[in-house]
Amino acid sequence: MSSIDEILGVDQVEHHLAALDVAVEGLLGKPLTGLSDDQVVEVIQRLETSLRKAAAVGNRLVVEAVERSIPGNLACRSVNEFLIQTLRISGADAAARVKRARKTGVWHNISGENLEPTLPDTAAALATGAIGTDHVRAIAQIMRKIPHGTDTDHIEVAETILSDAARSTTPEDVTTIGLHLLAHLAADGNAPDERDRKRMRGLRIGKQGADLMTPISGLLDPETRALLEPVLAKLARPGMNNPDDPESPSGDVESPDLDRNALAKAAARDTRTAVQRNHDALTAGLRHLLSSGVLGSHRGLPVTAIITMSVQQIEEENGIVTTASGGILPISDALRMAEKAHPVLALFDHRGRPLHLGRARRLASAEQRLALIASSGGCTRPGCDAPASMTAVHHIREWRDGGPTDIGNLDLACDHCHALVTDSPGGWKTHTSPDDLVHAGRTAWTAPKHIDPGQKPRINHRHHLDELIAGALEHARARREAEVREQRGGACGATGGWHRQARVSGGGDNDSGGDRDGDVP
């Protein structure tokens, strides 16, 4: 009898393992050529969900191995070595599995009672197959960077926001969201102050080497980055200012003399990396700066750093603000920059949406675009983090279908996402959220069926993390108060229907009709 037969419940474990073996063998022997395109998509998704659930089972087995001291009993120096020898996996893979189990596994105290996972929402999402191991790694890396001294509520809320985001986006996007989330948490007083930033700022231009190349390194302070980003957004677009392509358009992408067909062809053959395009853009920008007025405008606006801040931030002189290019600025730096900026007045209603600026033409005015930058912050498609400087003005109801160029029918979408809005089976749809929802007036996107079979409209909160944090904090505090009341024998049903694993970030607003994934950061 094998060792597994000696474990309590062995028959059930053996039954499930045998069924798993049969299922995998069956799939390996099944020809897939007969599947339709839709079926191929469905099989890929279902298989990925099963593999993610299997990773959660792996966490449980790591916990069992550690708590039973199995590695030591087998003369292994660590659980990592045990996994390497037993499974013939790499050291990096073994380390990743152990770290994942420590963060999302259910461990036990000396009395055998279950301990809540370090990342409970992440653990719940992994167990249901909603996220994968790379999502877990991205969340754990961000959580480790939360500043010391951050209160428990904010730590809990941060994990909730990240795990919810992971359910509908990629691990790379989770990292991007996390970095912005860290900036918001640090804005409460944990970030380096202005003296530290002044001390750390610097730009090192090294000596030219034998290849005539010059190394550059250093740190940009938030203000300098905010000034640089709109220039790069204008000049570093694929296909523009490519020194290796004699037919590449030069200058700026908004020039009225620009041949759009030539740009499209140049972009298609542009093999430069993003950092190479930035370099070439800097070259072009410095060249243009030698003569006045060459930079012109970008997407209908002057090339400048566009900053949005609230009246409350101005009064309190506290917190952080974002630029149209997606940069992050401490309020002190933003106020200093505002002293030198041309004032722009944006009027908003009580929902934070810009007031009506009607237009009888197809192209949005500069004033309308400024209002959209201030209110939306960037691309409005769920999961997209493109800043406002990389977006175009999108007609929610298409112009060709009679949609007016009024502010209520306009919002921002990056070029990639804008092209996704089509009438084809794989196209996205956009509409304005109705007045009876918390985020009324926001642009909701409906994904095609192969992405979301339920066709639930979703809101992008990526550029409104302050809303997510505030809403999630409110839920966390309400849940804690309800638990205290229940422990005291008060309202026993106060927490009914709302557990930690069922929390909804973003103030509990289900624009999609009640699904926790309805609002995507």
Coordinates of C-alpha atoms in Angstrom, one line a residue:
M1 CA 0.0 0.0 0.0
S2 CA 1.4 3.4 -1.0
S3 CA 1.9 6.2 1.5
I4 CA -1.1 8.1 0.1
D5 CA -3.4 5.1 1.0
E6 CA -2.6 5.7 4.7
I7 CA -4.0 9.3 4.6
L8 CA -7.4 9.8 6.1
G9 CA -9.9 10.2 3.2
V10 CA -7.5 8.4 0.8
D11 CA -10.3 6.9 -1.2
Q12 CA -11.7 10.3 -2.1
V13 CA -8.3 11.7 -2.9
E14 CA -7.4 8.7 -5.0
H15 CA -10.8 9.0 -6.8
H16 CA -10.2 12.6 -7.7
L17 CA -6.6 12.0 -8.8
A18 CA -7.7 9.1 -11.0
A19 CA -10.5 11.2 -12.5
L20 CA -8.0 14.0 -13.2
D21 CA -5.6 11.5 -14.9
V22 CA -8.4 10.2 -17.0
A23 CA -9.6 13.7 -18.0
V24 CA -6.1 14.8 -19.0
E25 CA -5.4 11.6 -20.9
G26 CA -8.8 12.1 -22.6
L27 CA -8.0 15.6 -23.7
L28 CA -4.5 14.6 -24.9
G29 CA -6.1 11.9 -27.1
K30 CA -8.9 14.0 -28.3
P31 CA -8.5 15.7 -31.8
L32 CA -9.2 19.4 -31.6
T33 CA -9.5 20.1 -35.3
G34 CA -13.3 19.6 -35.1
L35 CA -13.8 22.4 -32.6
S36 CA -15.2 25.7 -33.8
D37 CA -13.4 29.0 -33.2
D38 CA -15.7 29.8 -30.3
Q39 CA -15.2 26.3 -28.8
V40 CA -11.4 26.7 -29.0
V41 CA -11.7 29.9 -27.0
E42 CA -13.9 28.3 -24.4
V43 CA -11.6 25.2 -24.0
I44 CA -8.6 27.5 -23.5
Q45 CA -10.4 29.5 -20.8
R46 CA -11.8 26.4 -19.0
L47 CA -8.5 24.6 -19.0
E48 CA -6.7 27.7 -17.6
T49 CA -9.3 28.0 -14.9
S50 CA -8.7 24.3 -13.9
L51 CA -4.9 24.8 -13.9
R52 CA -5.3 27.9 -11.6
K53 CA -7.5 25.8 -9.2
A54 CA -4.8 23.1 -9.3
A55 CA -2.2 25.7 -8.1
A56 CA -4.5 26.4 -5.1
V57 CA -4.4 22.6 -4.3
G58 CA -0.6 22.8 -4.6
N59 CA -0.6 25.5 -1.9
R60 CA -2.5 23.1 0.4
L61 CA 0.0 20.3 -0.2
V62 CA 3.0 22.7 0.5
V63 CA 1.3 23.6 3.8
E64 CA 0.8 19.9 4.7
A65 CA 4.5 19.2 3.8
V66 CA 5.8 22.0 6.0
E67 CA 3.4 21.5 9.0
R68 CA 4.2 17.7 9.0
S69 CA 8.0 18.4 8.7
I70 CA 8.1 16.1 5.7
P71 CA 11.2 17.8 4.2
G72 CA 13.2 17.2 7.3
N73 CA 12.0 13.7 7.6
L74 CA 13.4 13.1 4.1
A75 CA 16.7 14.7 4.9
C76 CA 15.9 17.8 2.9
R77 CA 17.3 21.1 4.2
S78 CA 14.2 23.0 3.2
V79 CA 10.8 22.7 1.7
N80 CA 12.3 24.3 -1.5
E81 CA 14.8 21.4 -1.7
F82 CA 12.0 18.9 -1.1
L83 CA 10.0 20.3 -4.0
I84 CA 13.1 20.4 -6.3
Q85 CA 14.0 16.8 -5.6
T86 CA 10.4 15.4 -5.6
L87 CA 9.0 17.3 -8.6
R88 CA 12.2 17.9 -10.6
I89 CA 11.5 21.6 -10.9
S90 CA 13.8 24.6 -10.9
G91 CA 14.9 26.4 -7.8
A92 CA 13.1 29.5 -9.0
D93 CA 9.9 27.6 -9.5
A94 CA 10.2 25.9 -6.0
A95 CA 10.8 29.3 -4.3
A96 CA 7.8 30.8 -6.1
R97 CA 5.5 27.9 -5.0
V98 CA 6.6 28.2 -1.4
K99 CA 6.1 32.0 -1.4
R100 CA 2.7 31.6 -2.9
A101 CA 1.7 29.0 -0.3
R102 CA 2.9 31.3 2.5
K103 CA 0.8 34.2 1.2
T104 CA -2.4 32.4 0.1
G105 CA -2.3 29.0 1.9
V106 CA -4.4 28.2 4.9
W107 CA -2.0 27.5 7.7
H108 CA -2.8 26.3 11.2
N109 CA -1.9 27.3 14.8
I110 CA -0.6 24.9 17.4
S111 CA -4.2 23.9 18.3
G112 CA -4.9 23.0 14.7
E113 CA -7.2 25.9 14.0
N114 CA -7.2 27.5 10.6
L115 CA -5.4 30.8 10.2
E116 CA -6.6 33.3 7.6
P117 CA -4.2 33.6 4.6
T118 CA -1.9 36.6 4.5
L119 CA -3.6 37.6 1.3
P120 CA -7.2 36.3 1.8
D121 CA -8.9 37.9 -1.2
T122 CA -6.1 36.8 -3.4
A123 CA -6.3 33.3 -2.0
A124 CA -10.1 33.2 -2.7
A125 CA -9.6 34.4 -6.2
L126 CA -7.0 31.7 -6.9
A127 CA -9.1 29.0 -5.4
T128 CA -11.9 29.8 -7.9
G129 CA -9.6 30.0 -10.8
A130 CA -10.3 33.6 -11.4
I131 CA -6.6 34.6 -11.2
G132 CA -3.4 32.7 -11.9
T133 CA 0.0 32.3 -10.1
D134 CA 1.5 35.3 -11.9
H135 CA -1.3 37.5 -10.6
V136 CA -0.5 36.2 -7.1
R137 CA 3.1 37.1 -7.5
A138 CA 2.3 40.6 -8.7
I139 CA 0.0 41.3 -5.8
A140 CA 2.5 40.0 -3.3
Q141 CA 5.2 42.1 -4.7
I142 CA 3.1 45.3 -4.4
M143 CA 1.9 44.4 -0.9
R144 CA 5.5 44.0 0.3
K145 CA 6.2 47.6 -0.8
I146 CA 3.4 49.2 1.2
P147 CA 5.1 51.7 3.5
H148 CA 5.7 50.8 7.1
G149 CA 3.2 52.5 9.4
T150 CA 0.3 52.2 7.0
D151 CA -2.9 51.4 9.0
T152 CA -4.6 48.0 8.8
D153 CA -7.6 49.3 7.0
H154 CA -5.5 50.7 4.1
I155 CA -3.5 47.5 3.9
E156 CA -6.6 45.4 3.7
V157 CA -8.2 47.7 1.1
A158 CA -5.0 47.6 -1.0
E159 CA -5.2 43.8 -1.3
T160 CA -8.9 43.9 -2.1
I161 CA -8.4 46.4 -4.9
L162 CA -5.5 44.4 -6.4
S163 CA -7.2 41.1 -6.2
D164 CA -10.4 42.5 -7.7
A165 CA -8.3 44.0 -10.5
A166 CA -6.5 40.7 -11.1
R167 CA -9.8 39.0 -11.9
S168 CA -10.2 40.9 -15.1
T169 CA -6.7 42.0 -16.2
T170 CA -3.1 40.8 -16.7
P171 CA -0.4 40.5 -14.0
E172 CA 1.5 43.3 -15.7
D173 CA -1.6 45.5 -15.4
V174 CA -1.9 44.5 -11.7
T175 CA 1.7 45.8 -11.2
T176 CA 0.8 49.1 -12.9
I177 CA -2.3 49.5 -10.7
G178 CA -0.2 48.6 -7.7
L179 CA 2.4 51.3 -8.3
H180 CA -0.3 54.0 -8.5
L181 CA -1.9 52.5 -5.5
L182 CA 1.3 52.8 -3.5
A183 CA 1.6 56.4 -4.5
H184 CA -1.9 57.1 -3.1
L185 CA -1.0 55.3 0.1
A186 CA 2.3 57.1 0.4
A187 CA 0.5 60.5 -0.1
D188 CA -0.8 60.2 3.5
G189 CA 2.7 61.1 4.8
N190 CA 4.9 58.1 4.1
A191 CA 6.5 59.3 0.9
P192 CA 9.9 61.1 0.8
D193 CA 9.4 64.8 1.4
E194 CA 10.4 67.6 -0.9
R195 CA 13.9 67.9 0.7
D196 CA 14.5 64.2 0.0
R197 CA 13.4 64.6 -3.6
K198 CA 15.6 67.6 -4.1
R199 CA 18.5 65.7 -2.7
M200 CA 17.9 62.6 -4.9
R201 CA 17.3 64.4 -8.2
G202 CA 20.0 64.3 -10.8
L203 CA 20.9 63.6 -14.4
R204 CA 24.3 62.0 -15.1
I205 CA 25.7 62.4 -18.6
G206 CA 28.7 60.1 -18.9
K207 CA 31.7 60.3 -21.1
Q208 CA 31.5 59.2 -24.7
G209 CA 32.8 55.7 -25.3
A210 CA 34.8 54.3 -28.1
D211 CA 31.5 53.7 -30.0
L212 CA 30.6 57.4 -29.5
M213 CA 27.6 56.5 -27.3
T214 CA 27.0 58.5 -24.1
P215 CA 25.5 56.8 -21.0
I216 CA 22.8 58.7 -19.2
S217 CA 21.4 57.8 -15.8
G218 CA 19.7 59.6 -12.9
L219 CA 16.5 60.3 -11.2
L220 CA 13.8 62.8 -12.3
D221 CA 11.7 64.6 -9.8
P222 CA 8.0 64.5 -10.3
E223 CA 7.8 67.9 -11.8
T224 CA 10.5 67.2 -14.4
R225 CA 8.8 63.9 -15.4
A226 CA 5.4 65.7 -15.8
L227 CA 7.1 68.2 -18.1
L228 CA 8.8 65.5 -20.2
E229 CA 5.9 63.1 -20.6
P230 CA 3.7 65.2 -22.9
V231 CA 6.7 65.8 -25.2
L232 CA 7.4 62.1 -25.5
A233 CA 3.7 61.4 -26.0
K234 CA 3.8 63.7 -29.0
L235 CA 7.1 62.8 -30.6
A236 CA 7.6 59.1 -29.7
R237 CA 4.6 57.6 -31.4
P238 CA 5.4 54.5 -33.5
G239 CA 6.4 55.5 -37.0
M240 CA 7.3 59.1 -36.1
N241 CA 10.9 60.5 -36.1
N242 CA 12.5 57.2 -37.0
P243 CA 16.1 57.9 -38.1
D244 CA 16.4 54.3 -39.6
D245 CA 13.4 54.9 -41.9
P246 CA 13.9 57.7 -44.5
E247 CA 10.2 57.7 -45.2
S248 CA 9.2 58.1 -41.5
P249 CA 7.3 61.3 -40.9
S250 CA 9.2 63.8 -38.9
G251 CA 8.1 66.5 -36.5
D252 CA 4.9 66.0 -34.5
V253 CA 2.0 63.6 -34.9
E254 CA -0.6 66.5 -34.9
S255 CA 0.9 68.4 -37.8
P256 CA -1.8 69.3 -40.3
D257 CA 0.7 68.5 -43.1
L258 CA 1.3 64.9 -41.8
D259 CA 0.5 62.2 -44.3
R260 CA -1.6 59.8 -42.2
N261 CA -1.2 56.9 -44.7
A262 CA 2.5 57.3 -44.6
L263 CA 2.4 57.3 -40.8
A264 CA 0.4 54.1 -40.7
K265 CA 2.8 52.4 -43.1
A266 CA 5.8 53.7 -41.1
A267 CA 4.3 52.5 -37.8
A268 CA 3.8 49.0 -39.3
R269 CA 7.5 48.7 -40.2
D270 CA 8.7 50.4 -37.0
T271 CA 10.8 47.8 -35.1
R272 CA 12.1 50.2 -32.4
T273 CA 11.6 49.5 -28.8
A274 CA 9.8 52.0 -26.6
V275 CA 13.0 53.2 -25.1
Q276 CA 14.5 53.7 -28.6
R277 CA 11.5 55.7 -29.6
N278 CA 11.8 57.8 -26.5
H279 CA 15.4 58.5 -27.4
D280 CA 14.6 59.5 -30.9
A281 CA 11.7 61.6 -29.6
L282 CA 14.1 63.4 -27.3
T283 CA 16.4 64.1 -30.2
A284 CA 13.6 65.5 -32.3
G285 CA 12.3 67.5 -29.3
L286 CA 15.6 69.1 -28.6
R287 CA 15.9 69.9 -32.3
H288 CA 12.5 71.6 -32.4
L289 CA 13.2 73.5 -29.2
L290 CA 15.9 75.4 -31.0
S291 CA 13.2 77.2 -33.0
S292 CA 10.0 78.6 -31.4
G293 CA 6.5 77.3 -32.0
V294 CA 7.4 74.1 -33.7
L295 CA 5.8 71.8 -31.1
G296 CA 2.4 73.3 -31.8
S297 CA -0.4 71.2 -30.3
H298 CA -1.0 67.6 -29.3
R299 CA -4.5 66.1 -30.0
G300 CA -5.9 69.6 -30.1
L301 CA -4.2 71.0 -27.0
P302 CA -1.0 72.9 -26.4
V303 CA 2.0 70.7 -25.5
T304 CA 2.1 71.3 -21.8
A305 CA 1.7 69.4 -18.6
I306 CA -2.0 69.2 -17.8
I307 CA -2.7 68.8 -14.1
T308 CA -6.0 68.1 -12.5
M309 CA -6.6 68.8 -8.8
S310 CA -9.6 69.4 -6.6
V311 CA -10.5 72.4 -4.6
Q312 CA -10.1 70.4 -1.4
Q313 CA -6.6 69.5 -2.4
I314 CA -5.8 73.1 -3.0
E315 CA -7.2 74.2 0.4
E316 CA -5.5 71.4 2.3
E317 CA -2.3 71.4 0.3
N318 CA -2.1 67.6 0.8
G319 CA -2.2 64.5 -1.3
I320 CA -1.1 63.7 -4.9
V321 CA -2.4 64.6 -8.3
T322 CA -2.0 63.0 -11.7
T323 CA -1.0 64.5 -15.1
A324 CA -2.7 63.9 -18.4
S325 CA 0.4 61.7 -19.2
G326 CA -0.2 59.5 -16.3
G327 CA 2.5 60.9 -14.1
I328 CA 2.1 61.4 -10.3
L329 CA 2.9 64.7 -8.6
P330 CA 2.8 65.7 -4.9
I331 CA 0.4 68.6 -4.4
S332 CA 3.2 70.9 -3.5
D333 CA 4.9 70.4 -6.9
A334 CA 1.6 70.7 -8.7
L335 CA 0.8 74.0 -7.0
R336 CA 4.3 75.3 -7.9
M337 CA 3.8 74.3 -11.5
A338 CA 0.3 75.9 -11.6
E339 CA 1.8 79.2 -10.7
K340 CA 3.5 79.2 -14.1
A341 CA 0.7 77.7 -16.1
H342 CA -2.1 79.3 -18.1
P343 CA -5.3 79.0 -16.0
V344 CA -8.0 76.8 -17.4
L345 CA -11.4 76.8 -15.8
A346 CA -13.3 73.5 -15.9
L347 CA -16.9 73.3 -14.5
F348 CA -18.2 70.1 -13.1
D349 CA -21.6 68.9 -11.8
H350 CA -22.1 67.2 -8.5
R351 CA -21.1 63.9 -10.0
G352 CA -17.7 65.2 -11.0
R353 CA -18.7 65.2 -14.7
P354 CA -17.9 68.2 -16.8
L355 CA -20.8 70.5 -17.7
H356 CA -22.3 70.6 -21.2
L357 CA -20.1 72.1 -23.9
G358 CA -22.2 71.5 -27.0
R359 CA -20.6 71.4 -30.4
A360 CA -22.2 71.0 -33.8
R361 CA -19.1 69.6 -35.4
R362 CA -17.4 66.2 -35.3
L363 CA -14.1 67.1 -33.8
A364 CA -14.1 68.0 -30.1
S365 CA -12.9 71.4 -29.0
A366 CA -9.9 72.0 -26.9
E367 CA -12.1 73.0 -24.1
Q368 CA -14.1 69.8 -24.3
R369 CA -10.9 67.8 -24.3
L370 CA -9.5 69.6 -21.3
A371 CA -12.8 68.8 -19.5
L372 CA -12.5 65.1 -20.4
I373 CA -8.9 65.0 -19.2
A374 CA -9.9 66.5 -15.9
S375 CA -12.8 64.1 -15.4
S376 CA -11.7 60.8 -16.9
G377 CA -7.9 61.0 -16.6
G378 CA -7.2 58.5 -19.4
C379 CA -8.7 55.8 -21.5
T380 CA -12.1 54.7 -20.3
R381 CA -12.0 51.1 -21.4
P382 CA -11.8 48.7 -18.4
G383 CA -8.3 47.4 -17.8
C384 CA -6.6 50.1 -19.9
D385 CA -4.1 52.4 -18.1
A386 CA -3.3 54.7 -21.1
P387 CA -3.0 58.2 -19.8
A388 CA -5.0 61.1 -21.3
S389 CA -2.1 62.3 -23.4
M390 CA -2.3 59.0 -25.3
T391 CA -6.0 59.1 -26.0
A392 CA -8.4 60.4 -28.6
V393 CA -11.9 61.8 -28.0
H394 CA -14.4 59.0 -28.6
H395 CA -18.1 59.5 -29.5
I396 CA -20.0 57.2 -27.1
R397 CA -22.8 57.1 -29.6
E398 CA -21.0 57.0 -32.9
W399 CA -21.0 60.2 -35.1
R400 CA -22.0 58.1 -38.1
D401 CA -25.1 57.0 -36.1
G402 CA -26.1 60.5 -35.2
G403 CA -24.1 61.0 -32.0
P404 CA -23.5 64.6 -31.3
T405 CA -20.2 66.2 -30.4
D406 CA -21.6 67.3 -27.0
I407 CA -19.6 66.7 -23.8
G408 CA -22.2 64.2 -22.6
N409 CA -21.6 62.0 -25.6
L410 CA -17.8 62.2 -25.5
D411 CA -15.0 60.5 -23.5
L412 CA -11.4 59.4 -23.9
A413 CA -10.1 56.2 -25.5
C414 CA -6.6 55.4 -26.6
D415 CA -6.0 54.6 -30.2
H416 CA -5.9 50.8 -29.6
C417 CA -9.1 50.7 -27.5
H418 CA -10.8 53.2 -29.9
A419 CA -10.3 50.7 -32.7
L420 CA -11.9 48.0 -30.7
V421 CA -15.3 49.7 -30.9
T422 CA -16.9 48.0 -33.9
D423 CA -20.1 46.3 -35.0
S424 CA -18.3 43.0 -35.6
P425 CA -18.8 40.0 -33.3
G426 CA -15.4 40.8 -31.6
G427 CA -16.2 44.5 -31.2
W428 CA -16.7 46.4 -27.9
K429 CA -19.7 48.6 -27.3
T430 CA -19.9 51.8 -25.2
H431 CA -22.7 53.7 -23.5
T432 CA -23.3 56.1 -20.7
S433 CA -24.1 54.7 -17.3
P434 CA -27.7 55.5 -16.3
D435 CA -28.6 58.0 -13.6
D436 CA -29.7 55.3 -11.1
L437 CA -26.2 54.0 -10.6
V438 CA -23.4 55.4 -8.3
H439 CA -21.2 56.2 -11.2
A440 CA -23.9 57.7 -13.4
G441 CA -22.6 59.6 -16.4
R442 CA -19.4 57.5 -16.7
T443 CA -18.7 55.6 -19.9
A444 CA -19.4 51.9 -19.6
W445 CA -17.8 49.4 -22.0
T446 CA -19.3 46.0 -22.9
A447 CA -16.8 43.4 -24.0
P448 CA -17.4 40.9 -26.8
K449 CA -18.8 37.5 -25.9
H450 CA -15.5 35.7 -26.1
I451 CA -14.2 37.9 -23.3
D452 CA -17.4 38.2 -21.3
P453 CA -20.2 35.8 -22.2
G454 CA -22.5 37.7 -19.8
Q455 CA -22.1 41.0 -21.8
K456 CA -22.0 43.1 -18.6
P457 CA -21.2 46.8 -19.0
R458 CA -18.1 47.8 -17.0
I459 CA -16.5 51.0 -15.7
N460 CA -12.8 51.7 -15.7
H461 CA -11.6 52.9 -12.3
R462 CA -7.9 52.7 -13.3
H463 CA -7.6 56.5 -13.3
H464 CA -9.8 57.0 -10.2
L465 CA -7.9 55.0 -7.5
D466 CA -9.0 57.5 -4.9
E467 CA -12.6 56.5 -5.4
L468 CA -11.6 52.8 -5.1
I469 CA -9.7 53.4 -1.9
A470 CA -12.4 55.5 -0.3
G471 CA -15.2 53.0 -1.2
A472 CA -13.2 50.0 -0.1
L473 CA -12.3 51.7 3.2
E474 CA -15.9 52.4 3.8
H475 CA -16.8 48.7 3.2
A476 CA -13.9 47.4 5.3
R477 CA -14.9 49.6 8.3
A478 CA -18.6 48.7 7.9
R479 CA -17.7 45.0 7.8
R480 CA -15.5 45.3 10.9
E481 CA -18.2 47.2 12.8
A482 CA -20.7 44.5 11.8
E483 CA -18.4 41.8 13.0
V484 CA -18.0 43.5 16.4
R485 CA -21.8 43.9 16.8
E486 CA -22.2 40.2 15.9
Q487 CA -19.5 39.1 18.5
R488 CA -21.3 41.2 21.1
G489 CA -24.5 39.3 20.4
G490 CA -26.1 42.2 18.6
A491 CA -27.6 42.0 15.1
C492 CA -26.7 38.5 14.2
G493 CA -27.5 39.0 10.6
A494 CA -25.7 42.3 10.2
T495 CA -23.0 40.7 8.1
G496 CA -25.3 38.4 6.2
G497 CA -24.5 38.1 2.5
W498 CA -21.3 40.2 2.7
H499 CA -18.1 38.4 3.6
R500 CA -14.5 39.3 2.9
Q501 CA -14.4 37.2 -0.2
A502 CA -17.5 38.9 -1.6
R503 CA -16.4 42.5 -1.2
V504 CA -16.8 44.8 -4.1
S505 CA -14.3 47.6 -4.5
G506 CA -15.1 51.1 -5.8
G507 CA -17.8 51.9 -3.2
G508 CA -19.9 48.8 -3.9
D509 CA -21.1 50.1 -7.2
N510 CA -22.1 47.2 -9.5
D511 CA -22.6 49.0 -12.8
S512 CA -22.7 45.5 -14.4
G513 CA -25.7 44.3 -12.5
G514 CA -24.4 42.8 -9.3
D515 CA -21.2 41.0 -10.3
R516 CA -18.2 41.7 -8.2
D517 CA -16.2 42.1 -11.4
G518 CA -18.6 44.8 -12.7
D519 CA -16.2 47.6 -11.9
V520 CA -12.7 47.2 -13.2
P521 CA -9.8 49.4 -11.9

